[in-house]
Short mmCIF file of C-alpha atoms (C1' of nucleotides) in Angstrom, two decimals:
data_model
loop_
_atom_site.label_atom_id
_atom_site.label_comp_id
_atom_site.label_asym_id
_atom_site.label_seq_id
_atom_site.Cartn_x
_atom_site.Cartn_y
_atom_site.Cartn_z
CA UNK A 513 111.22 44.24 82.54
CA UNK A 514 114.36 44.38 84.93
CA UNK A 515 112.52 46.65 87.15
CA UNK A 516 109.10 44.61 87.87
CA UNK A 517 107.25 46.50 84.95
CA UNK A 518 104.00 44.68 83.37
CA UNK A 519 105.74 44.39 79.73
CA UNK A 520 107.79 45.92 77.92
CA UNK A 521 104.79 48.17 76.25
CA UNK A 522 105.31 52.29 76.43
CA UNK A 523 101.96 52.51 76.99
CA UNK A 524 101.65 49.76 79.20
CA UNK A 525 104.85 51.37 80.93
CA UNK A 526 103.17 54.79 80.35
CA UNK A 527 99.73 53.98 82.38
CA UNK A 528 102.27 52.29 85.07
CA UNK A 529 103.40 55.61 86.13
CA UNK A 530 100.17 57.75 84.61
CA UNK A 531 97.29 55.35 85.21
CA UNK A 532 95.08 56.80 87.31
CA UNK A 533 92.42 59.16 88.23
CA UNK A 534 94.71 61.98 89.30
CA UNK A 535 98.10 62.14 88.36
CA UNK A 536 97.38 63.45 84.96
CA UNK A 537 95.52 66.10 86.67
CA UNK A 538 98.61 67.64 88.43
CA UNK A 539 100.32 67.06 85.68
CA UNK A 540 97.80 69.87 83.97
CA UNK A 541 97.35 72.31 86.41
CA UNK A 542 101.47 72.29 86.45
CA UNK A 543 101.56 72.65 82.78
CA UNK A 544 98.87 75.24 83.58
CA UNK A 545 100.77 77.21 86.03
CA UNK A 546 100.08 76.52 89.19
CA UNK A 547 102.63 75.12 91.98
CA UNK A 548 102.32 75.28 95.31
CA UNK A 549 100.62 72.50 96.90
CA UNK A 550 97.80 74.85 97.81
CA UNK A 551 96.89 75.71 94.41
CA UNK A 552 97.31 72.47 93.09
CA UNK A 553 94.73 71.59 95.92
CA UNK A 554 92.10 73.97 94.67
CA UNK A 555 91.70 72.94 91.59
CA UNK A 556 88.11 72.16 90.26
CA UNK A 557 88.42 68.26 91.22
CA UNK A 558 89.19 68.78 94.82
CA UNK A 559 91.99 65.67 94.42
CA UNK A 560 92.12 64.86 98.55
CA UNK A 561 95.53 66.30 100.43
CA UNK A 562 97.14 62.77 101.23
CA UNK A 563 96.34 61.69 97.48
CA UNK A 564 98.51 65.31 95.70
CA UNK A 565 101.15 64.10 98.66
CA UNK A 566 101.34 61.10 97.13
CA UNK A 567 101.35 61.99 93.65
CA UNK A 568 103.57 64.64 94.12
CA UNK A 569 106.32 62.40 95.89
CA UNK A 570 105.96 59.90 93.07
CA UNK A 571 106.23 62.49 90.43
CA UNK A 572 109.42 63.84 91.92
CA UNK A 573 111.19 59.91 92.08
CA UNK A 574 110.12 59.86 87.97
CA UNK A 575 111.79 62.67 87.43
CA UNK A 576 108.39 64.32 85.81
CA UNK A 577 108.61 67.06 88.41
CA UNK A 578 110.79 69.10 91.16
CA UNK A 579 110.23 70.28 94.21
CA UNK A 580 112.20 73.47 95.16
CA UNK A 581 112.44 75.69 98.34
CA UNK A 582 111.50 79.36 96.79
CA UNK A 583 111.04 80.86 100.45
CA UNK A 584 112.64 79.72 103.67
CA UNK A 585 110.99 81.26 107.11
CA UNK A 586 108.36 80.11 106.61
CA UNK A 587 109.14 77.41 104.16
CA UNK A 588 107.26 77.65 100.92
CA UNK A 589 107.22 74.94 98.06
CA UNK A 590 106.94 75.06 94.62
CA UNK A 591 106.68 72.14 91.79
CA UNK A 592 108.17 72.56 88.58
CA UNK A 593 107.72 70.13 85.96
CA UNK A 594 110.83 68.77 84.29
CA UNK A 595 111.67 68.84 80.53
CA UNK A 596 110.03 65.13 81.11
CA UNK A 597 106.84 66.13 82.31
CA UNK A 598 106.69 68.92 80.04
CA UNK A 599 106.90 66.82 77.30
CA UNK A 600 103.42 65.10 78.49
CA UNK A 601 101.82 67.88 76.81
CA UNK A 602 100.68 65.98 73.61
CA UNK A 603 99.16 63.43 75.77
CA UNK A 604 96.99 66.01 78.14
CA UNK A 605 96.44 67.66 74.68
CA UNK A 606 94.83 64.66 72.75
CA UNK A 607 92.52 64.03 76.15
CA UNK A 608 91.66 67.28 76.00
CA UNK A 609 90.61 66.72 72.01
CA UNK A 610 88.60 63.41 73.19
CA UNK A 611 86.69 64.57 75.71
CA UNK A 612 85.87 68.00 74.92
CA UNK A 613 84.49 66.14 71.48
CA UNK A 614 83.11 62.79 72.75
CA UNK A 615 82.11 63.61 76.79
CA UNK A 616 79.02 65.85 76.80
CA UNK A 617 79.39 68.98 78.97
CA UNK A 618 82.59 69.50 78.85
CA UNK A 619 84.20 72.81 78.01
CA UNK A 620 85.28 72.98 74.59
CA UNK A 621 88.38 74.51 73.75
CA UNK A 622 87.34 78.36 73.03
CA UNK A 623 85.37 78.54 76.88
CA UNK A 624 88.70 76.76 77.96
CA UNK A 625 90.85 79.69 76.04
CA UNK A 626 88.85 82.26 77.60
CA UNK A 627 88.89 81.06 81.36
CA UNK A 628 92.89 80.88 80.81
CA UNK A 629 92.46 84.57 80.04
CA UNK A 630 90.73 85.24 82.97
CA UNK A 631 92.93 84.31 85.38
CA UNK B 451 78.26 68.31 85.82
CA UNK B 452 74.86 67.32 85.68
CA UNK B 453 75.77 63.24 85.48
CA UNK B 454 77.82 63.45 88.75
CA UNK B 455 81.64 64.60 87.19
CA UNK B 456 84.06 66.18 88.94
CA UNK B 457 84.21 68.55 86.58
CA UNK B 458 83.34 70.00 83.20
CA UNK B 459 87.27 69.59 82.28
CA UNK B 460 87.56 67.51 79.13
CA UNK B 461 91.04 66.00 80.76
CA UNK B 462 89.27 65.08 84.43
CA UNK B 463 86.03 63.62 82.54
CA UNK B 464 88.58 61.76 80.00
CA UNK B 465 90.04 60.04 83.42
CA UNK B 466 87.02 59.05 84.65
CA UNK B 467 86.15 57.00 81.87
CA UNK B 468 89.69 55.93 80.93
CA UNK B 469 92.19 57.00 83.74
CA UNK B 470 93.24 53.53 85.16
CA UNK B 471 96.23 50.92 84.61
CA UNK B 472 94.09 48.64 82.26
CA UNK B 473 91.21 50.47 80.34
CA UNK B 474 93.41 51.88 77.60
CA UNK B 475 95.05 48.90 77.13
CA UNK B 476 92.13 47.23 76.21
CA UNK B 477 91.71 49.99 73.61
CA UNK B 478 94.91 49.42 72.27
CA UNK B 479 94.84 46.01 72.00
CA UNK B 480 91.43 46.10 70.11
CA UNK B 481 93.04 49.14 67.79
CA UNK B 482 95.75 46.22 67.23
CA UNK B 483 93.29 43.65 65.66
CA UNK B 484 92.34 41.75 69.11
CA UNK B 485 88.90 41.06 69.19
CA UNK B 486 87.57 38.24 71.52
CA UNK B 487 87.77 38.14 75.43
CA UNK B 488 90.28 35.20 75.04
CA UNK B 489 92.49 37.22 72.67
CA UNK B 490 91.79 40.37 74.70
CA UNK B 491 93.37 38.08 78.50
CA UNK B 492 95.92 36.96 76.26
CA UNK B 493 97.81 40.31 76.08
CA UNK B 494 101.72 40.50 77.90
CA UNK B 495 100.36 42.66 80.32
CA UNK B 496 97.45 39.65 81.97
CA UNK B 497 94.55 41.60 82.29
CA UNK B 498 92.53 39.49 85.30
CA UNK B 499 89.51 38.06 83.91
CA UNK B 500 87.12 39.44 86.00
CA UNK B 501 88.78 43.30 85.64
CA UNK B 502 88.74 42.68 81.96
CA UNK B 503 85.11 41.99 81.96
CA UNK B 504 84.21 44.67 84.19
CA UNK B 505 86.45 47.19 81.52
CA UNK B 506 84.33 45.52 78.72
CA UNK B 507 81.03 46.18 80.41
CA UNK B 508 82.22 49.86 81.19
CA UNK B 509 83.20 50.47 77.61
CA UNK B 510 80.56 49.12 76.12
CA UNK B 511 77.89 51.27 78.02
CA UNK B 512 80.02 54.31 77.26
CA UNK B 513 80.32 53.46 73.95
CA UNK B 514 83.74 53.18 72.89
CA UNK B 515 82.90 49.86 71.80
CA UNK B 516 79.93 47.52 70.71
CA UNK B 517 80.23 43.69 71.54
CA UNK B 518 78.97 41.42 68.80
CA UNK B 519 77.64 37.98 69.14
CA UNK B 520 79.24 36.68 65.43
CA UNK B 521 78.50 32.98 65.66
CA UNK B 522 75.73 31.31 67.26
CA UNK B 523 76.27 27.57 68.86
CA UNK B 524 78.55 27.99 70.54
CA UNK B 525 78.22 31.95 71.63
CA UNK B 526 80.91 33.65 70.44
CA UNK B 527 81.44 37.43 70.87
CA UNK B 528 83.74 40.19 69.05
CA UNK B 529 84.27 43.30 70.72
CA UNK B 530 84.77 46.15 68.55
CA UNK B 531 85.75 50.08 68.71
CA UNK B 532 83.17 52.49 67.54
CA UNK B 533 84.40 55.64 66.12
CA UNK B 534 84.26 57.06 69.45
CA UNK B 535 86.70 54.27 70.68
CA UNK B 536 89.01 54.66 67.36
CA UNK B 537 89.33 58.23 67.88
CA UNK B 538 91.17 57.85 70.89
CA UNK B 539 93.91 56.80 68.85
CA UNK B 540 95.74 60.26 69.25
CA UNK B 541 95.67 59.62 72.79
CA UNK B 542 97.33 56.19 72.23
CA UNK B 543 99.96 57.58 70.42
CA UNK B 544 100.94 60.25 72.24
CA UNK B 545 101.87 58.01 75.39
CA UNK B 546 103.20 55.29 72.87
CA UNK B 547 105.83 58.05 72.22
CA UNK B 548 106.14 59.22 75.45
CA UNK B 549 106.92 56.39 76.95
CA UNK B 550 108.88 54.98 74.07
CA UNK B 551 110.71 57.89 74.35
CA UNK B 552 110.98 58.36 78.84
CA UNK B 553 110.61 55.16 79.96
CA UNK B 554 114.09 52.97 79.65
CA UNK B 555 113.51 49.50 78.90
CA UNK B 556 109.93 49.72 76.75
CA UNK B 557 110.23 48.69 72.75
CA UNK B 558 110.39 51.53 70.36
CA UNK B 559 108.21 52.48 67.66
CA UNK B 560 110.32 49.95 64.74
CA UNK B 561 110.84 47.21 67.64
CA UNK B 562 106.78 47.61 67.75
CA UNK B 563 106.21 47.31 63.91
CA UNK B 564 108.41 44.20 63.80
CA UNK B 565 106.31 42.53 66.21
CA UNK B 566 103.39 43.85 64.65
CA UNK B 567 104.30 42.64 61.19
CA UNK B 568 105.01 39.25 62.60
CA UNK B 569 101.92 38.65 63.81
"C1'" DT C 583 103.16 87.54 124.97
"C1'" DC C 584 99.15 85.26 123.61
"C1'" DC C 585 96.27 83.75 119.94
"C1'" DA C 586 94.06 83.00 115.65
"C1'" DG C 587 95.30 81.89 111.05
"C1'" DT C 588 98.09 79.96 107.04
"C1'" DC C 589 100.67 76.50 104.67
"C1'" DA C 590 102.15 72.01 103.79
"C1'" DC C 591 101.54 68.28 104.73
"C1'" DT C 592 100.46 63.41 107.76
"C1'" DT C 593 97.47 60.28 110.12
"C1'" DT C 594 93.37 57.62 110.73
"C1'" DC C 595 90.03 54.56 109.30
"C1'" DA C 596 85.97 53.04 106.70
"C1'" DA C 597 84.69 52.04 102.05
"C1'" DA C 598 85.75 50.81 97.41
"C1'" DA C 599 88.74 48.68 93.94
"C1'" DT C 600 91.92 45.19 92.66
"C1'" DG C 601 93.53 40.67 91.54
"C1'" DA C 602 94.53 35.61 92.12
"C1'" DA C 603 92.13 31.69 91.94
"C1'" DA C 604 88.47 28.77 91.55
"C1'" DG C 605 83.92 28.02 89.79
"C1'" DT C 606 80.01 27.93 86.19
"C1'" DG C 607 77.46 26.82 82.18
"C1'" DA C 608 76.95 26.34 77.36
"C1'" DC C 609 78.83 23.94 73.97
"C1'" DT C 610 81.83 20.59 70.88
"C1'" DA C 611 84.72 17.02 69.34
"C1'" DA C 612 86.69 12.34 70.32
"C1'" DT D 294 80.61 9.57 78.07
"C1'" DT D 295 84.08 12.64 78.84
"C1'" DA D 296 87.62 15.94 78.30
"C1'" DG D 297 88.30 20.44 76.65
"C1'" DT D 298 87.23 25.32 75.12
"C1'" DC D 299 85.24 29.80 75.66
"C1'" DA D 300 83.30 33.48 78.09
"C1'" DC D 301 82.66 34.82 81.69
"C1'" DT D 302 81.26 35.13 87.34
"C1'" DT D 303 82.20 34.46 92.14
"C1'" DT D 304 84.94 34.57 96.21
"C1'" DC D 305 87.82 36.73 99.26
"C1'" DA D 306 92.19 38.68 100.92
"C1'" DT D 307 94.94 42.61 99.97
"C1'" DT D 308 95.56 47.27 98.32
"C1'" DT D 309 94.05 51.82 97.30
"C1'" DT D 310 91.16 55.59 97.97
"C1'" DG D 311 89.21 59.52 100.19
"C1'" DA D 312 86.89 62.28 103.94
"C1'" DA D 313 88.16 64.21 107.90
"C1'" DA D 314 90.90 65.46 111.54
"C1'" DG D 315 95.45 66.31 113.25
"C1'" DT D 316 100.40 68.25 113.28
"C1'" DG D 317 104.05 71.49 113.34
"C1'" DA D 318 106.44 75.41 111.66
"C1'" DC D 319 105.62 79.91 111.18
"C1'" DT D 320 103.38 84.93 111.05
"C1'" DG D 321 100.87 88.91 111.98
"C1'" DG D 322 97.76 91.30 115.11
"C1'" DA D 323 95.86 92.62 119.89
#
DNA sequence: TCCAGTCACTTTCAAAATGAAAGTGACTAA
DNA sequence: TTAGTCACTTTCATTTTGAAAGTGACTGGA
């Protein structure tokens, strides 16, 4: 409540940080292992470059991710998600359960296993 | 992909029914026993009227819930989950934690069953 | 040395979404 | 007759989004 939150709800609190079309999806293709701004830019969704700026920067102030320097000359990035953002797995897990059961055309978890595998 | 998605990812198709800062509150306040649009504004969070009836609309047609005239003269209506909406419950529960757990400030999970209990 | 190409963004600007507030219409109870 | 409730809808200014183009640091090849 001190700093201008809606209530004092975590999932109110939750959807203040996570609410939104994208975020949650960099949060997944971190968790899946990939880093640089590039990758995370060419994922399936096509998320727009000034949007993943955005998220990204936001991420970092939560504390959810870091960004580190892995190559100087020329610089390279990479994002790393915290123990924090790590521990969003249950929540990108139990969206995955919904909506490969309840959205039609989704992948379901096997086709999901087996593109992982591919890679 | 053939209904215009961004993707055949369970977690991107979950967003773009749910990913916002007031859709899955409306979930979880009907999971918590709310049930009319007057109950539903009432909420600490102060869902505007006209985003809350756009949510309802959006749900409805999904079908997460079904909206039930229960009294005649004057019109009432009851908005309820269908098992589709109740199963999201895992997904409500996993950022409860989360953010009970991340975010400083929010109520945690025996602060929330006090209230609850009160009611 | 020039030049095309890559990476990691930033800027621009039109379109869409949000939200505060006021309005509407059906109804009831005093 | 009138005030009040409920369930919305409308209005409109502000905010956010997103497509596209631009920027700047750098590299590798001709």
């Amino acid at each position: 409540m001190t700093d201008c939150k809606r209530s004092r709800c975590p999932v109110a609190c939750t959807l203040d940080l996570l609410g939104d079309k994208w975020t949650l999806l960099v949060v997944r293709d971190l968790l899946f292992g990939r880093h640089t701004f590039k990758e995370l830019q060419a994922s399936a969704e096509r998320i727009p470059s000034n949007i993943l700026a955005d998220r990204l920067k936001r991420l970092e102030r939560e504390g959810i991710l870091r960004k580190q320097l892995y190559q100087e000359r020329p610089p390279r990035y990479a994002y790393h998600l915290t123990d924090k953002g790590r521990s969003l797995g249950p929540v990108l897990h139990a969206m995955l359960s919904w909506g490969s059961t309840h959205v039609p055309g989704t992948l379901n978890k096997e086709e999901i296993d087996a593109l992982l595998n591919a890679e």
